[in-house]
XYZ file of C-alpha atoms in Angstrom:
251
model
C -6.984 17.432 -10.863
C -4.979 20.636 -10.378
C -5.536 19.403 -6.574
C -4.157 16.241 -6.685
C -0.869 17.897 -9.340
C -0.731 20.062 -5.858
C -0.385 16.563 -4.083
C 2.057 15.268 -5.565
C 4.125 19.080 -6.269
C 4.467 19.130 -2.546
C 6.064 15.548 -2.396
C 8.419 16.584 -5.162
C 9.207 19.814 -3.487
C 10.371 17.675 -0.033
C 12.410 15.142 -2.610
C 13.623 18.921 -3.792
C 14.282 20.270 -0.106
C 16.376 17.229 1.307
C 18.480 16.857 -1.690
C 20.016 19.957 -1.049
C 20.205 19.227 2.202
C 21.731 15.228 2.952
C 22.302 16.260 6.695
C 18.565 16.135 7.247
C 18.630 13.254 4.578
C 20.314 11.449 6.672
C 18.526 12.316 9.927
C 15.200 11.713 8.839
C 16.523 8.283 7.529
C 17.263 6.913 10.768
C 13.760 6.154 12.682
C 12.615 4.556 9.351
C 15.472 2.249 9.246
C 14.935 0.934 12.647
C 10.985 0.899 12.173
C 12.021 -1.235 9.323
C 14.330 -3.083 10.728
C 11.084 -3.831 13.780
C 8.459 -4.817 11.536
C 10.820 -6.788 9.431
C 12.230 -8.585 13.229
C 8.468 -9.210 13.758
C 7.252 -10.418 10.775
C 9.995 -12.659 10.576
C 9.504 -14.083 14.297
C 5.930 -14.765 13.358
C 6.251 -16.125 10.399
C 8.549 -18.245 12.116
C 6.162 -19.224 14.418
C 3.011 -19.409 12.763
C 2.493 -22.739 12.003
C 2.853 -23.115 15.897
C 0.386 -20.381 16.001
C -2.226 -22.134 14.248
C -1.716 -25.351 15.466
C -2.424 -23.508 18.840
C -5.451 -21.612 17.569
C -7.334 -24.705 16.076
C -7.147 -27.821 19.135
C -10.405 -28.692 16.957
C -8.988 -30.159 14.662
C -6.613 -31.981 15.975
C -9.171 -35.044 15.170
C -9.735 -34.448 11.467
C -7.907 -36.585 8.553
C -4.062 -35.256 8.389
C -4.919 -33.626 5.136
C -7.595 -31.838 6.001
C -5.532 -30.567 9.700
C -2.389 -29.168 7.695
C -4.993 -27.711 4.782
C -6.454 -25.555 7.317
C -3.642 -24.429 9.474
C -1.174 -23.767 6.529
C -4.272 -21.741 5.412
C -4.416 -19.996 8.582
C -0.587 -19.233 9.144
C -0.693 -17.528 5.425
C -3.500 -15.758 6.970
C -1.886 -14.592 9.996
C 1.109 -13.720 8.247
C -0.786 -12.167 4.895
C -2.998 -9.958 7.705
C -0.110 -8.821 10.157
C 2.678 -7.777 6.759
C -1.104 -5.712 5.804
C -1.043 -3.927 8.786
C 2.841 -3.131 8.936
C 2.244 -1.251 5.677
C -0.256 0.529 6.642
C 1.177 1.251 10.382
C 4.618 1.595 8.829
C 4.812 5.697 8.350
C 2.666 5.627 12.119
C 5.349 3.559 13.693
C 8.382 5.365 12.315
C 6.877 8.847 13.103
C 6.627 8.191 16.611
C 10.256 6.100 17.055
C 11.913 9.688 15.311
C 9.333 11.726 16.961
C 12.224 14.394 17.988
C 13.677 14.157 14.787
C 10.759 14.680 12.455
C 9.655 17.604 14.438
C 13.697 19.052 14.035
C 13.647 18.623 10.064
C 9.573 19.987 10.431
C 11.285 23.209 11.881
C 13.900 23.908 10.114
C 11.892 23.556 6.786
C 8.688 26.133 8.283
C 11.702 28.911 8.711
C 13.706 27.975 5.338
C 10.306 28.799 3.573
C 9.242 31.545 5.471
C 6.506 29.538 7.381
C 4.485 30.209 10.906
C 6.755 28.486 13.419
C 3.922 29.347 16.464
C 2.198 26.543 18.298
C 0.078 26.407 20.905
C 2.312 26.669 24.134
C 1.263 23.138 25.341
C 4.940 22.348 26.756
C 7.165 19.479 25.265
C 5.554 16.705 27.655
C 2.262 17.505 26.884
C 2.750 17.633 23.512
C 4.599 14.573 23.075
C 2.149 12.576 25.631
C -0.868 14.440 22.457
C 1.487 12.822 20.182
C 2.308 9.249 21.373
C -1.351 8.862 21.736
C -2.577 10.289 18.767
C -0.106 7.610 16.778
C -1.322 4.869 19.676
C -4.560 5.650 17.946
C -4.107 6.124 13.726
C -2.436 2.185 14.347
C -5.182 0.576 16.274
C -7.536 2.582 13.048
C -4.915 1.113 10.501
C -5.267 -2.355 12.603
C -8.928 -2.747 11.755
C -8.539 -1.216 8.261
C -6.106 -4.242 7.561
C -8.650 -6.560 9.240
C -11.595 -5.430 6.999
C -9.351 -5.281 3.957
C -7.735 -8.624 4.364
C -11.878 -9.898 5.093
C -12.071 -7.940 1.677
C -9.705 -9.880 -0.454
C -11.664 -13.177 0.745
C -14.221 -12.380 -1.642
C -14.343 -13.943 -4.899
C -13.283 -12.301 -7.699
C -14.595 -9.235 -7.000
C -12.431 -9.231 -3.687
C -8.907 -9.522 -5.283
C -9.761 -7.123 -7.428
C -11.260 -4.617 -5.294
C -8.493 -5.271 -1.986
C -5.339 -3.590 -3.288
C -6.827 -0.508 -5.129
C -9.209 0.141 -1.430
C -5.844 -0.802 0.638
C -3.396 1.363 -1.184
C -6.174 4.335 -0.828
C -6.872 3.743 3.019
C -2.803 3.419 3.548
C -2.720 7.360 0.846
C -5.266 8.527 3.367
C -3.419 6.992 6.781
C 0.080 8.763 5.314
C -1.584 11.921 4.754
C -3.687 11.699 8.408
C 0.346 10.904 9.717
C 2.999 13.477 7.517
C -0.017 17.159 8.375
C 0.134 15.491 11.892
C 3.576 17.512 12.847
C 2.186 20.868 12.515
C -1.596 20.070 12.346
C -0.415 18.629 16.345
C 1.869 21.293 17.212
C -0.722 23.751 16.682
C -3.264 21.649 19.152
C -5.202 20.335 16.435
C -6.890 17.048 17.113
C -6.730 13.822 15.096
C -10.623 14.826 14.453
C -9.401 18.057 12.684
C -7.175 16.731 11.427
C -9.872 14.675 9.205
C -12.174 16.741 8.645
C -8.472 18.863 7.383
C -8.442 16.320 4.257
C -11.893 15.355 4.022
C -12.010 19.527 2.168
C -8.762 18.364 0.133
C -9.436 14.983 -0.945
C -7.473 15.160 -4.070
C -4.591 17.195 -2.575
C -4.531 14.586 -0.222
C -4.564 11.349 -2.899
C -1.975 13.203 -5.007
C 0.647 13.474 -1.576
C -0.379 9.971 0.071
C -1.007 7.964 -2.601
C 2.623 7.974 -4.626
C 4.439 8.525 -0.751
C 2.760 5.004 0.050
C 3.213 3.184 -3.510
C 6.495 4.369 -2.655
C 6.509 3.065 0.731
C 6.330 -0.494 0.022
C 9.588 -0.771 -2.373
C 11.804 -1.887 -0.095
C 15.093 0.539 1.090
C 13.400 3.423 -0.446
C 11.361 4.444 2.498
C 14.638 5.732 4.248
C 14.486 9.033 1.099
C 10.665 8.594 0.740
C 9.779 9.375 4.679
C 12.066 12.382 5.878
C 11.097 13.832 2.114
C 7.098 13.044 2.660
C 7.854 15.271 6.056
C 9.061 17.815 4.368
C 6.344 17.526 1.689
C 3.349 16.933 4.717
C 4.685 20.067 6.379
C 4.144 22.268 2.900
C 0.513 20.502 2.435
C -0.125 21.332 6.141
C 0.418 25.239 6.147
C -1.387 25.025 2.334
C -4.732 23.419 4.028
C -4.629 25.674 7.378
C -3.944 28.635 5.217
C -7.137 27.456 3.345
C -9.309 27.043 6.427
C -10.108 30.488 6.773
C -11.005 30.846 3.193
C -13.289 27.863 3.247
C -15.337 28.242 6.206
C -15.710 31.834 4.913
């Protein structure tokens, strides 16, 4: 329980840090705003054309009775929009960090400097580090897409699915959030996406203590503009805590 609380405290520290640095809060909110607008625009477009898309996907139903054909296509349209919304919720952080990478790198470095933390890197250079970050972001979005499909399918299981799917979605989303937020520090030091997974597994309670409130708060409209930059700060602090604990864990 203390480890879970430590993860939550890392996020709270992020809120506190940015409350004392409004300029950094504004800087961190811009990419989140851009990502939110992009995702809402894509979701709105899909919703508008969902009926046409459902018709295009079900040509075999053209000869069905009118009620059956309409029912199938309405259900399919709803399913498409629901799956897209779920994917957007679990991939929003990855897209935001990809859009605002330089902004959040800057914030993370300032946090490290003001907190007296190690600011070293692996010497890979800006181009190589950026390419690696983009590659990791793409992999994360693909994992989120697969997870969204699985969770959406679970939701169709009678009774159990409706109860289990939201819980699993929150846990999966929390893990993906933490995976992304510690990535700024881990990536700069040359650690791979697999290394991040290993670190999170060693600190599961702290991971969910940090990731769950971030994921749930990001579901609140507009709150993302404050939550994401605060989570960047909290994720930076949490990443250093995990890296500092790694030698002791391995001993």
